[in-house]
CSV table of N, CA, C and O in Angstrom, one decimal:
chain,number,residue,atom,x,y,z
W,30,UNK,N,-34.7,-6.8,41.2
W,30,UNK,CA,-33.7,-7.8,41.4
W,30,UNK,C,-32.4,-7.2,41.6
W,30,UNK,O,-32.1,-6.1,41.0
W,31,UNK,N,-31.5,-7.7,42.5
W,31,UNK,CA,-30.0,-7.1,42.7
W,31,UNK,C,-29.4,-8.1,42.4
W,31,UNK,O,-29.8,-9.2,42.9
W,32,UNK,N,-28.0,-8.1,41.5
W,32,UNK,CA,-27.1,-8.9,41.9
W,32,UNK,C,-27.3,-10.7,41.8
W,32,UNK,O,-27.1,-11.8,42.4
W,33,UNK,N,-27.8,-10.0,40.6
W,33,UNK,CA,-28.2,-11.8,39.8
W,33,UNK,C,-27.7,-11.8,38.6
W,33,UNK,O,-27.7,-10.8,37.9
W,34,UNK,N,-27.2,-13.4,38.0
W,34,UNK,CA,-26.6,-13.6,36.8
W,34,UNK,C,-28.4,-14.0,35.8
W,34,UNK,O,-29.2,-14.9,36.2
W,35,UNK,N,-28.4,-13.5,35.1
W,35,UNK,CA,-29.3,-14.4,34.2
W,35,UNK,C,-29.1,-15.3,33.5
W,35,UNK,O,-28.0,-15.2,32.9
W,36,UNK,N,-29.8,-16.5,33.0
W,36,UNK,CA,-29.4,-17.9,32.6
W,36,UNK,C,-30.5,-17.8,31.2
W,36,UNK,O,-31.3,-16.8,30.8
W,37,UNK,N,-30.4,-18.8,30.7
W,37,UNK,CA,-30.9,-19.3,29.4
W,37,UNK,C,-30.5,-18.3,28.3
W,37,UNK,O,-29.3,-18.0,28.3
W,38,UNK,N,-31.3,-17.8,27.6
W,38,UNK,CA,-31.3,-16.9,26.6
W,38,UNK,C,-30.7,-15.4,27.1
W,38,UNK,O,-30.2,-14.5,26.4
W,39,UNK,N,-30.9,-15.5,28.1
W,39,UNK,CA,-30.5,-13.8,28.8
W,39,UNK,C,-29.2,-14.3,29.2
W,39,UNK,O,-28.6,-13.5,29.9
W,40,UNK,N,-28.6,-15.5,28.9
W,40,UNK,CA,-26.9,-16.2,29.7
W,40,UNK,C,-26.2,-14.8,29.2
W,40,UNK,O,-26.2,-14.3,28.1
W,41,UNK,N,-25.5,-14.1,30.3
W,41,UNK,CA,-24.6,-13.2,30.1
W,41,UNK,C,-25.0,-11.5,30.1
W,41,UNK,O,-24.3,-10.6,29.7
W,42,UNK,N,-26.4,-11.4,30.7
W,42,UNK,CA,-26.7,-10.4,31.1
W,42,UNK,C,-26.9,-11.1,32.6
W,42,UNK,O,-27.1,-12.3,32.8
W,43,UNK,N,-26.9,-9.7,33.9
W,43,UNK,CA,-27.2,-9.7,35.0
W,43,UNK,C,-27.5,-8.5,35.3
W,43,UNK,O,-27.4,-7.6,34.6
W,44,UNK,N,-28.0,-8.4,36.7
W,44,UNK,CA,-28.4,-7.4,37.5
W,44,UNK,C,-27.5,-6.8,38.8
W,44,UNK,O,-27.5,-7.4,39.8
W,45,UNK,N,-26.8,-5.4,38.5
W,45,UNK,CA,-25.9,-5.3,39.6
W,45,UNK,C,-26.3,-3.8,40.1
W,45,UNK,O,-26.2,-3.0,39.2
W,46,UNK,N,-26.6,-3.2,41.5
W,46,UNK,CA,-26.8,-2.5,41.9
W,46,UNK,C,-28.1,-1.6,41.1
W,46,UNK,O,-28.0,-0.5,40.8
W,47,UNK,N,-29.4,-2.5,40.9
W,47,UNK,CA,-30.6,-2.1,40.3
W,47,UNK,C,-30.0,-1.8,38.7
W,47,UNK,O,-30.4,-0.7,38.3
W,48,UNK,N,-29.4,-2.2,38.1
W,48,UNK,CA,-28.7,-1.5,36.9
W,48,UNK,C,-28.6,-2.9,35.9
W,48,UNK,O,-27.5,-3.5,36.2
W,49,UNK,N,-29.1,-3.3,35.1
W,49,UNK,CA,-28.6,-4.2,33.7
W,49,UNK,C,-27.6,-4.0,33.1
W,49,UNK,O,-27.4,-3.0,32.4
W,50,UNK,N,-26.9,-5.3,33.3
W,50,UNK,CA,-25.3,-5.4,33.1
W,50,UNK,C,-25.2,-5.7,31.5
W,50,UNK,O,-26.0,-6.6,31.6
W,51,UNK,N,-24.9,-5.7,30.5
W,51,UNK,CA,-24.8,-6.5,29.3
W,51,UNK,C,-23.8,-7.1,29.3
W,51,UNK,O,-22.9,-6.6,30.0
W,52,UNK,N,-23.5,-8.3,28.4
W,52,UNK,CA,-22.8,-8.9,28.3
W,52,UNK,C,-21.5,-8.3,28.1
W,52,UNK,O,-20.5,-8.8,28.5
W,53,UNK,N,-21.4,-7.1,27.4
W,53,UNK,CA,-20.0,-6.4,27.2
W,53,UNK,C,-19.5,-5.7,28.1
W,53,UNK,O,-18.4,-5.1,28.0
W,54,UNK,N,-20.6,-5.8,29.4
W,54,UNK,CA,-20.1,-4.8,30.4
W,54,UNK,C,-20.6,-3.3,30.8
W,54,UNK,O,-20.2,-2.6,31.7
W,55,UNK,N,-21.8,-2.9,29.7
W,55,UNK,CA,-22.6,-1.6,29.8
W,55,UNK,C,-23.6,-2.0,30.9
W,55,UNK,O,-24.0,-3.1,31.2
W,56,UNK,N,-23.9,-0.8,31.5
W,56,UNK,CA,-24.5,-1.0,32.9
W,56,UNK,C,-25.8,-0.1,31.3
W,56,UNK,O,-25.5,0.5,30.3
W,57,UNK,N,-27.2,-0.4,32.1
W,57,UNK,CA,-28.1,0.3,31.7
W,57,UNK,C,-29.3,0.2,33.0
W,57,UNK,O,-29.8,-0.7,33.5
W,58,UNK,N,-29.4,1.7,33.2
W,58,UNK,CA,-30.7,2.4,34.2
W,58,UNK,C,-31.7,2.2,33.6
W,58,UNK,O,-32.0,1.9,32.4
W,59,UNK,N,-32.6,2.3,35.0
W,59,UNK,CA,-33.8,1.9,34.1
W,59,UNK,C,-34.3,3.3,32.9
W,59,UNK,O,-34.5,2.9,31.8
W,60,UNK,N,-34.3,4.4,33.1
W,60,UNK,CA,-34.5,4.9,31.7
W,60,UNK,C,-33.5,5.2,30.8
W,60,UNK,O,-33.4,6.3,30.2
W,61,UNK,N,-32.8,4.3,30.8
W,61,UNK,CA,-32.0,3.5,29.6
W,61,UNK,C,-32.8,2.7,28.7
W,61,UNK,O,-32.7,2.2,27.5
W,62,UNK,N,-33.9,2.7,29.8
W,62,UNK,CA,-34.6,0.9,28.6
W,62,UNK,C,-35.9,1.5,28.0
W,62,UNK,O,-36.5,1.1,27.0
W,63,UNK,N,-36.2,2.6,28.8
W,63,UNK,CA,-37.7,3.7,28.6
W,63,UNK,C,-37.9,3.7,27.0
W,63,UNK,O,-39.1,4.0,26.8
W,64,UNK,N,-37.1,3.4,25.5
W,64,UNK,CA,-37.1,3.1,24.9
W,64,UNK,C,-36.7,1.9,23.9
W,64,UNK,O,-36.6,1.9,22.6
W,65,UNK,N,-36.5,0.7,24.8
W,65,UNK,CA,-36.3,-0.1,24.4
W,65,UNK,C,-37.4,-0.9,23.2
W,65,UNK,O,-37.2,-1.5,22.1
W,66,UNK,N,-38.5,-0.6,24.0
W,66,UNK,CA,-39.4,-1.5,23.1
W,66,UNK,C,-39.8,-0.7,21.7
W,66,UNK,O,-40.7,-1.3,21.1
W,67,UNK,N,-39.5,0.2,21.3
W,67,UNK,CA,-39.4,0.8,20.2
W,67,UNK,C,-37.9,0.4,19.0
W,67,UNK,O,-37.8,0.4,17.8
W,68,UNK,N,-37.2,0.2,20.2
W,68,UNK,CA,-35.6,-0.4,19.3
W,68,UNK,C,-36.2,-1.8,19.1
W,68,UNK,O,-36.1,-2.1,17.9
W,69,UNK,N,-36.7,-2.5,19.8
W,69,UNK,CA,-37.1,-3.8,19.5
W,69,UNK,C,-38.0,-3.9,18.1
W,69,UNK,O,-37.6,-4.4,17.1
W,70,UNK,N,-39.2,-3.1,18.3
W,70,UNK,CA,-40.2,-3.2,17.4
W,70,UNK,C,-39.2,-2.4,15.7
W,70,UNK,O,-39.5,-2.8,14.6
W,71,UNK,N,-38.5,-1.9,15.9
W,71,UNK,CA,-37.8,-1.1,14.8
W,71,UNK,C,-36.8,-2.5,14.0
W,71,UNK,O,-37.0,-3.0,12.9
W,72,UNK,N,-35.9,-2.9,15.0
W,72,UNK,CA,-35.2,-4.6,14.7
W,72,UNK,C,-35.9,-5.7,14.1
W,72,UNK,O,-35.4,-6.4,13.2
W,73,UNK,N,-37.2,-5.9,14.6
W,73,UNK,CA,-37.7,-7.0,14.1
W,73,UNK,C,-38.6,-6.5,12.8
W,73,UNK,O,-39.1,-7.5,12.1
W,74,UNK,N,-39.1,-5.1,12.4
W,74,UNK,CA,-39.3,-4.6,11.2
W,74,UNK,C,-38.3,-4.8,10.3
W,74,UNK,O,-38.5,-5.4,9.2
W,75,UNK,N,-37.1,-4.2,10.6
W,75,UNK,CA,-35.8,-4.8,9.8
W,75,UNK,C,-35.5,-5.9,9.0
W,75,UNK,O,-35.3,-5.9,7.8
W,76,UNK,N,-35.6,-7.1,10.1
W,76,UNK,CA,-35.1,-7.9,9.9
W,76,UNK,C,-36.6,-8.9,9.5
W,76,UNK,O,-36.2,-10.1,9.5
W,77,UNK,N,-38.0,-8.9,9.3
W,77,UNK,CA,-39.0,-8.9,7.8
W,77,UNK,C,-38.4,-8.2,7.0
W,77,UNK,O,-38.1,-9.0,6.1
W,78,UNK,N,-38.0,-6.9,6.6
W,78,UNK,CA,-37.8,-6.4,5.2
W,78,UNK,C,-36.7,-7.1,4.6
W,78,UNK,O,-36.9,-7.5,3.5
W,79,UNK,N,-35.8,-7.2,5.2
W,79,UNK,CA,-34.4,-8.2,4.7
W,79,UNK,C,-34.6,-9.4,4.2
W,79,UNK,O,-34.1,-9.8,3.1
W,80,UNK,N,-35.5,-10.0,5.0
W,80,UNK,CA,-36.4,-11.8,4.6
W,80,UNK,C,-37.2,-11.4,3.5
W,80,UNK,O,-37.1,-12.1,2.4
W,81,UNK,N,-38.2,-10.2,3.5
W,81,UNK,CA,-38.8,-10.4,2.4
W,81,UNK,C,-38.0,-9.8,0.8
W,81,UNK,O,-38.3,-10.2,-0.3
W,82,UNK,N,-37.0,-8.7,1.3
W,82,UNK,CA,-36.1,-8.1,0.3
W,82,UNK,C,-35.4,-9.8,-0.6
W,82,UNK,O,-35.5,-10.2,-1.7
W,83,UNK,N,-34.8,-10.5,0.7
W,83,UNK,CA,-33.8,-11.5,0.1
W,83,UNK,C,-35.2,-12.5,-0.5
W,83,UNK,O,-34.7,-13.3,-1.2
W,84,UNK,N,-36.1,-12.6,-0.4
W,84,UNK,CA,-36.8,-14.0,-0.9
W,84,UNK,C,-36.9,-13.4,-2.3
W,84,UNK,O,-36.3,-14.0,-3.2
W,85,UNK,N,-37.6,-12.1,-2.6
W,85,UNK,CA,-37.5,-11.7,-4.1
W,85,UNK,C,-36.5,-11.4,-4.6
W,85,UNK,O,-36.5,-11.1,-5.8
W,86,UNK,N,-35.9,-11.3,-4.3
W,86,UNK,CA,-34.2,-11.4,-5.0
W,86,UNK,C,-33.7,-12.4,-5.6
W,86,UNK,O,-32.9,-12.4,-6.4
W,87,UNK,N,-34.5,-13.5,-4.9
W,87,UNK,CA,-34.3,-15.0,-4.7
W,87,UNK,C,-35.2,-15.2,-6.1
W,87,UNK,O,-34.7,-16.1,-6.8
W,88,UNK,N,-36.3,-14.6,-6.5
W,88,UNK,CA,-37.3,-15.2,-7.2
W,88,UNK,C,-37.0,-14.1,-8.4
W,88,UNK,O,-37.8,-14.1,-9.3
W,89,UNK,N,-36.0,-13.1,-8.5
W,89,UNK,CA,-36.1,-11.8,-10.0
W,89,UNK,C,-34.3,-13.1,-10.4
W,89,UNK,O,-33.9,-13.7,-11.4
W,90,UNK,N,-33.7,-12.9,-9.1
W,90,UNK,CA,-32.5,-14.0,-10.3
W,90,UNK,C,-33.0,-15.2,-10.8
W,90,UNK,O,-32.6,-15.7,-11.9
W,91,UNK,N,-33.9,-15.7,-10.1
W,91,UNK,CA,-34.4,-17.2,-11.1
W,91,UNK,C,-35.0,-17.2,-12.5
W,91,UNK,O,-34.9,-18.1,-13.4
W,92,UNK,N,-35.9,-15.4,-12.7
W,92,UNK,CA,-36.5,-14.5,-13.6
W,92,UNK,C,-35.6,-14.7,-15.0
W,92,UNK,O,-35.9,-15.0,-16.2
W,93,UNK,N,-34.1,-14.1,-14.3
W,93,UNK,CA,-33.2,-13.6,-15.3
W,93,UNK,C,-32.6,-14.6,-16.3
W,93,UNK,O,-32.5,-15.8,-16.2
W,94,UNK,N,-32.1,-13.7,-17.6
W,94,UNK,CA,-31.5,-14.8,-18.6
W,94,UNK,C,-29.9,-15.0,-18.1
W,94,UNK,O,-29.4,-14.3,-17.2
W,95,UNK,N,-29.4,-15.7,-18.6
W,95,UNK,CA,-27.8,-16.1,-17.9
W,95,UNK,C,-26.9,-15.0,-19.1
W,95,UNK,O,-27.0,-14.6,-20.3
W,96,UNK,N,-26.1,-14.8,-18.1
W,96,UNK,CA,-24.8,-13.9,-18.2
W,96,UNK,C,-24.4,-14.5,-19.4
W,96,UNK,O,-24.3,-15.7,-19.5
W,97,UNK,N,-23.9,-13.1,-20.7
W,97,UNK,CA,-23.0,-13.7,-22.2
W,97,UNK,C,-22.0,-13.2,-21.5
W,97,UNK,O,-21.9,-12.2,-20.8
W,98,UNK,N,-21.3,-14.3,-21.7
W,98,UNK,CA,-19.5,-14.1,-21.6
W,98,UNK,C,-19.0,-13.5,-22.7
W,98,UNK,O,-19.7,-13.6,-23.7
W,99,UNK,N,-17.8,-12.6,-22.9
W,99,UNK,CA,-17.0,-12.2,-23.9
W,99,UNK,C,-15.9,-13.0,-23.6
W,99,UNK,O,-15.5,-13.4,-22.6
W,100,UNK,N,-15.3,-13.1,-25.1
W,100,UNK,CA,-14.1,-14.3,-25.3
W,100,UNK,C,-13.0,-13.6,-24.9
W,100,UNK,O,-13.0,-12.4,-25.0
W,101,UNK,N,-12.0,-14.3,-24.3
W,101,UNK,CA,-10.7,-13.2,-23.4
W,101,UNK,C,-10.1,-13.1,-24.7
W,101,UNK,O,-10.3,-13.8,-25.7
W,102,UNK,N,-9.4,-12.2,-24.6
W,102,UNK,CA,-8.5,-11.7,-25.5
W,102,UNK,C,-6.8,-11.6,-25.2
W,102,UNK,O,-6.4,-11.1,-24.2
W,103,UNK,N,-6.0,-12.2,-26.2
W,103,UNK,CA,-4.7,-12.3,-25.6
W,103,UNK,C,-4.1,-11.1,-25.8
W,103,UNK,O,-4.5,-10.4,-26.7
W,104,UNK,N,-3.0,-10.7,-24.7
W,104,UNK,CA,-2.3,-9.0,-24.4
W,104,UNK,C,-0.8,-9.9,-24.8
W,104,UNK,O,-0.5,-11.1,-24.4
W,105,UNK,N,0.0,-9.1,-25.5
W,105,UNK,CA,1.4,-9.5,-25.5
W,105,UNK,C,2.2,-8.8,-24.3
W,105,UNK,O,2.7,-7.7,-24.5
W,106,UNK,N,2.5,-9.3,-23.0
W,106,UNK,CA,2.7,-8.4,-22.0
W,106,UNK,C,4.0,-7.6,-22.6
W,106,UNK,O,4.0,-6.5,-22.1
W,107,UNK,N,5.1,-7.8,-23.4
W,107,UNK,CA,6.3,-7.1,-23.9
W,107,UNK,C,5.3,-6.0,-24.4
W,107,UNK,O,5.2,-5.0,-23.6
W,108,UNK,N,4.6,-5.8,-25.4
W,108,UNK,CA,4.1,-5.4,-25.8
W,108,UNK,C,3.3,-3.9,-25.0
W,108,UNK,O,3.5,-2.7,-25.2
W,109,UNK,N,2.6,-4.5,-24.2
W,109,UNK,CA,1.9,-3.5,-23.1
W,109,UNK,C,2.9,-2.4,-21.8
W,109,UNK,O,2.7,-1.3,-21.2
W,110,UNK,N,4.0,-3.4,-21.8
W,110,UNK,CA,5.0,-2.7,-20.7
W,110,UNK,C,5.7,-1.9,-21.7
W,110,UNK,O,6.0,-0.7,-21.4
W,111,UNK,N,6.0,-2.2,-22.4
W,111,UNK,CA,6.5,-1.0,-23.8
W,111,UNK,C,5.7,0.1,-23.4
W,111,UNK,O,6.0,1.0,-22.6
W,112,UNK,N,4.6,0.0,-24.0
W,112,UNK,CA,3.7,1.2,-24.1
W,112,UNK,C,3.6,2.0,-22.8
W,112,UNK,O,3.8,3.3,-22.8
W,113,UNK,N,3.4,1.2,-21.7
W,113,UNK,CA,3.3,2.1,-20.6
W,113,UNK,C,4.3,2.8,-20.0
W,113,UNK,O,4.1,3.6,-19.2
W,114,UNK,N,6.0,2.1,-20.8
W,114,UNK,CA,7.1,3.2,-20.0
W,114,UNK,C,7.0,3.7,-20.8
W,114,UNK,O,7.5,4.8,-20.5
W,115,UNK,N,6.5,3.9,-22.3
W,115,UNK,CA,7.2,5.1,-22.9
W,115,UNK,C,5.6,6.2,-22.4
W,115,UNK,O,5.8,7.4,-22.7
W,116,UNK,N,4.6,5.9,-22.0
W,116,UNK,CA,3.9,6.9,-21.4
W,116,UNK,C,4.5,8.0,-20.0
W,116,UNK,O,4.2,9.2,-19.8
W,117,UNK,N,5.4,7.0,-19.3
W,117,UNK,CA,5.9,7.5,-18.0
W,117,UNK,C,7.3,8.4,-18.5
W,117,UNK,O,7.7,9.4,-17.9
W,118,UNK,N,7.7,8.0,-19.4
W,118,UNK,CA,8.8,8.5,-19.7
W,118,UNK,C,8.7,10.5,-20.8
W,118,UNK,O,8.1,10.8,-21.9
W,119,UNK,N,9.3,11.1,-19.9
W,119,UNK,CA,9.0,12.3,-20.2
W,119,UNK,C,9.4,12.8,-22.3
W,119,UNK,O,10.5,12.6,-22.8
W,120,UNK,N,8.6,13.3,-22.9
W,120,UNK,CA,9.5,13.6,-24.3
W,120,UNK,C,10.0,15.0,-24.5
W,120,UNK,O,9.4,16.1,-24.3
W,121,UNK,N,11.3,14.7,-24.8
W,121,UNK,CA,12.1,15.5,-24.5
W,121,UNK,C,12.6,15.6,-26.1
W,121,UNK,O,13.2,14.6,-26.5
W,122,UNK,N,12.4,16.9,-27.2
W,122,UNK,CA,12.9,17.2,-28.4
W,122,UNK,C,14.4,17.1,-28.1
W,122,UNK,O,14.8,18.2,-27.5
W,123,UNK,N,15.4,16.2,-28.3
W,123,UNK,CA,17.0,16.2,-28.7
W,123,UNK,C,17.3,16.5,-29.8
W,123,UNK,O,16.6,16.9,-30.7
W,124,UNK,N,18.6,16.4,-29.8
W,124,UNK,CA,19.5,16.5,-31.3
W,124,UNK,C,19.8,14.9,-31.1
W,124,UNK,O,19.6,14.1,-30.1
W,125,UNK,N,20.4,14.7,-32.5
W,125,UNK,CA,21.3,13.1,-32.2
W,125,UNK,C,21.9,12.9,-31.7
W,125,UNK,O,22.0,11.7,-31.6
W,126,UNK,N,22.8,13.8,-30.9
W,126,UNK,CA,23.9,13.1,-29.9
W,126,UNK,C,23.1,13.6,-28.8
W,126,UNK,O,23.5,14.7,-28.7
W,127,UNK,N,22.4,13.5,-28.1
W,127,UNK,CA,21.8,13.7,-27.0
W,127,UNK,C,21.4,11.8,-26.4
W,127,UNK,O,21.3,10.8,-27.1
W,128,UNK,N,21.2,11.9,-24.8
W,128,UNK,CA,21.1,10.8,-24.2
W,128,UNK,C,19.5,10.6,-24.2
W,128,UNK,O,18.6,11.4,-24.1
W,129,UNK,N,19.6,9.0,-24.3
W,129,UNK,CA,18.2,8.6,-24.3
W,129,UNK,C,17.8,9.3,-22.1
W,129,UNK,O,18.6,9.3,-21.2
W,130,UNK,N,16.1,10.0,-22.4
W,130,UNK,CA,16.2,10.0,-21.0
W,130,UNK,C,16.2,8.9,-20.1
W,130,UNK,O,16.0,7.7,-20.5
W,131,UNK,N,16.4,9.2,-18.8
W,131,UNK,CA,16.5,8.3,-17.9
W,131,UNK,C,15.3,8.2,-16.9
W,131,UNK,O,14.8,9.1,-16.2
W,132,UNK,N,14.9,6.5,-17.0
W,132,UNK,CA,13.7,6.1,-16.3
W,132,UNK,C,14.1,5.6,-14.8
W,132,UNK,O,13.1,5.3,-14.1
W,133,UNK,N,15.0,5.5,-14.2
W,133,UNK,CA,14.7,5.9,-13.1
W,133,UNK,C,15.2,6.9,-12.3
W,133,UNK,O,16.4,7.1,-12.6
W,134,UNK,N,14.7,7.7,-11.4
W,134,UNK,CA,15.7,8.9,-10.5
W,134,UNK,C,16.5,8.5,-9.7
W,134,UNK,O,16.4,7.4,-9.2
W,135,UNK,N,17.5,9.5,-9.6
W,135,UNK,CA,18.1,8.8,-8.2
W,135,UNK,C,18.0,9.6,-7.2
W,135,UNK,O,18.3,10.8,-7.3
W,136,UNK,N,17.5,8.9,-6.0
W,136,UNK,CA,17.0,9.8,-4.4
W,136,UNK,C,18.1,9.5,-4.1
W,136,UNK,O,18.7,8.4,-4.2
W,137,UNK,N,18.6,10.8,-3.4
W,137,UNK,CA,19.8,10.8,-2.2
W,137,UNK,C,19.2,10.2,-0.8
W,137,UNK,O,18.3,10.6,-0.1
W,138,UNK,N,19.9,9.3,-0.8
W,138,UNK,CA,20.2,9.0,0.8
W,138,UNK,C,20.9,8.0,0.9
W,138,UNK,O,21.8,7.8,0.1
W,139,UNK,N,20.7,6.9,2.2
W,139,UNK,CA,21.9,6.0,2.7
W,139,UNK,C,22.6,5.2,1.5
W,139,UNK,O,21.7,4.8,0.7
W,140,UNK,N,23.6,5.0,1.1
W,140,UNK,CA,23.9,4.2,0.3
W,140,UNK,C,24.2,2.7,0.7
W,140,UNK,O,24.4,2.4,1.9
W,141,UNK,N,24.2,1.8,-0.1
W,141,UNK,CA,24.4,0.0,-0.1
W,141,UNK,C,25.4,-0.2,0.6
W,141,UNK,O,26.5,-0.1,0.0
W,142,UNK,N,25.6,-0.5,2.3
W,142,UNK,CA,27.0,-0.9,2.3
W,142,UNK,C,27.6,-2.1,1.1
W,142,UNK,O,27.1,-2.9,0.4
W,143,UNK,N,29.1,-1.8,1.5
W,143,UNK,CA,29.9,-2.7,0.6
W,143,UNK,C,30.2,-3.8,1.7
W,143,UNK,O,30.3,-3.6,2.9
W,144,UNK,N,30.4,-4.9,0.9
W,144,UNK,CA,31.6,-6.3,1.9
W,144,UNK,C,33.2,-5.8,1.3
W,144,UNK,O,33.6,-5.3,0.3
W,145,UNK,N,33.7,-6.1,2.4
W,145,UNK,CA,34.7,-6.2,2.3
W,145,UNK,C,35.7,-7.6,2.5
W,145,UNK,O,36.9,-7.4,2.3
């Protein structure tokens, strides 16, 4: 065949210059296809193992006993953000008059314009 659209189930493949068009636009020669029917038979093996994978999957959760929940537990978020800056925050042996350190750095670069 040259230069034919195919219809029904094949809608959107055709034939252009002895060469099968696919729908996305790949031309395929004929020993392009010299292994097709092995990709075929390989796909529809697949896609039994998946049907038969998903039906017992279907039949081991029906098997199973139901999920124990554990009771939530309340977090004092003051509590937890405490802890975690003083993990980030470096310790540093002072004397007493020494400055608490400082949690955040400052990067040089553009500064805030002002209004005037």
């Amino acid at each position: 065949m040259r230069d034919r659209n195919l219809t029904g189930p094949w809608a959107g493949f055709s034939f252009k210059a002895g060469r099968l068009v696919t729908p996305e636009g790949r031309e395929l020669e004929p020993q392009d296809l010299a292994w097709l029917s092995l990709t075929a038979a390989q796909a529809q093996e697949w896609r039994r193992l998946m049907e038969d994978a998903s039906s017992s999957e279907i039949r081991a959760r029906d098997r199973r006993k139901p999920l124990a929940y554990k009771a939530a537990e309340i977090v004092d978020l003051r509590d937890a953000v405490r802890r975690r800056t003083e993990k980030r925050l470096p310790r540093v042996m002072a004397g007493p008059d020494a400055e608490p350190p400082v949690a955040v750095l400052q990067v040089p670069g553009p500064k805030r314009r002002q209004r005037v």
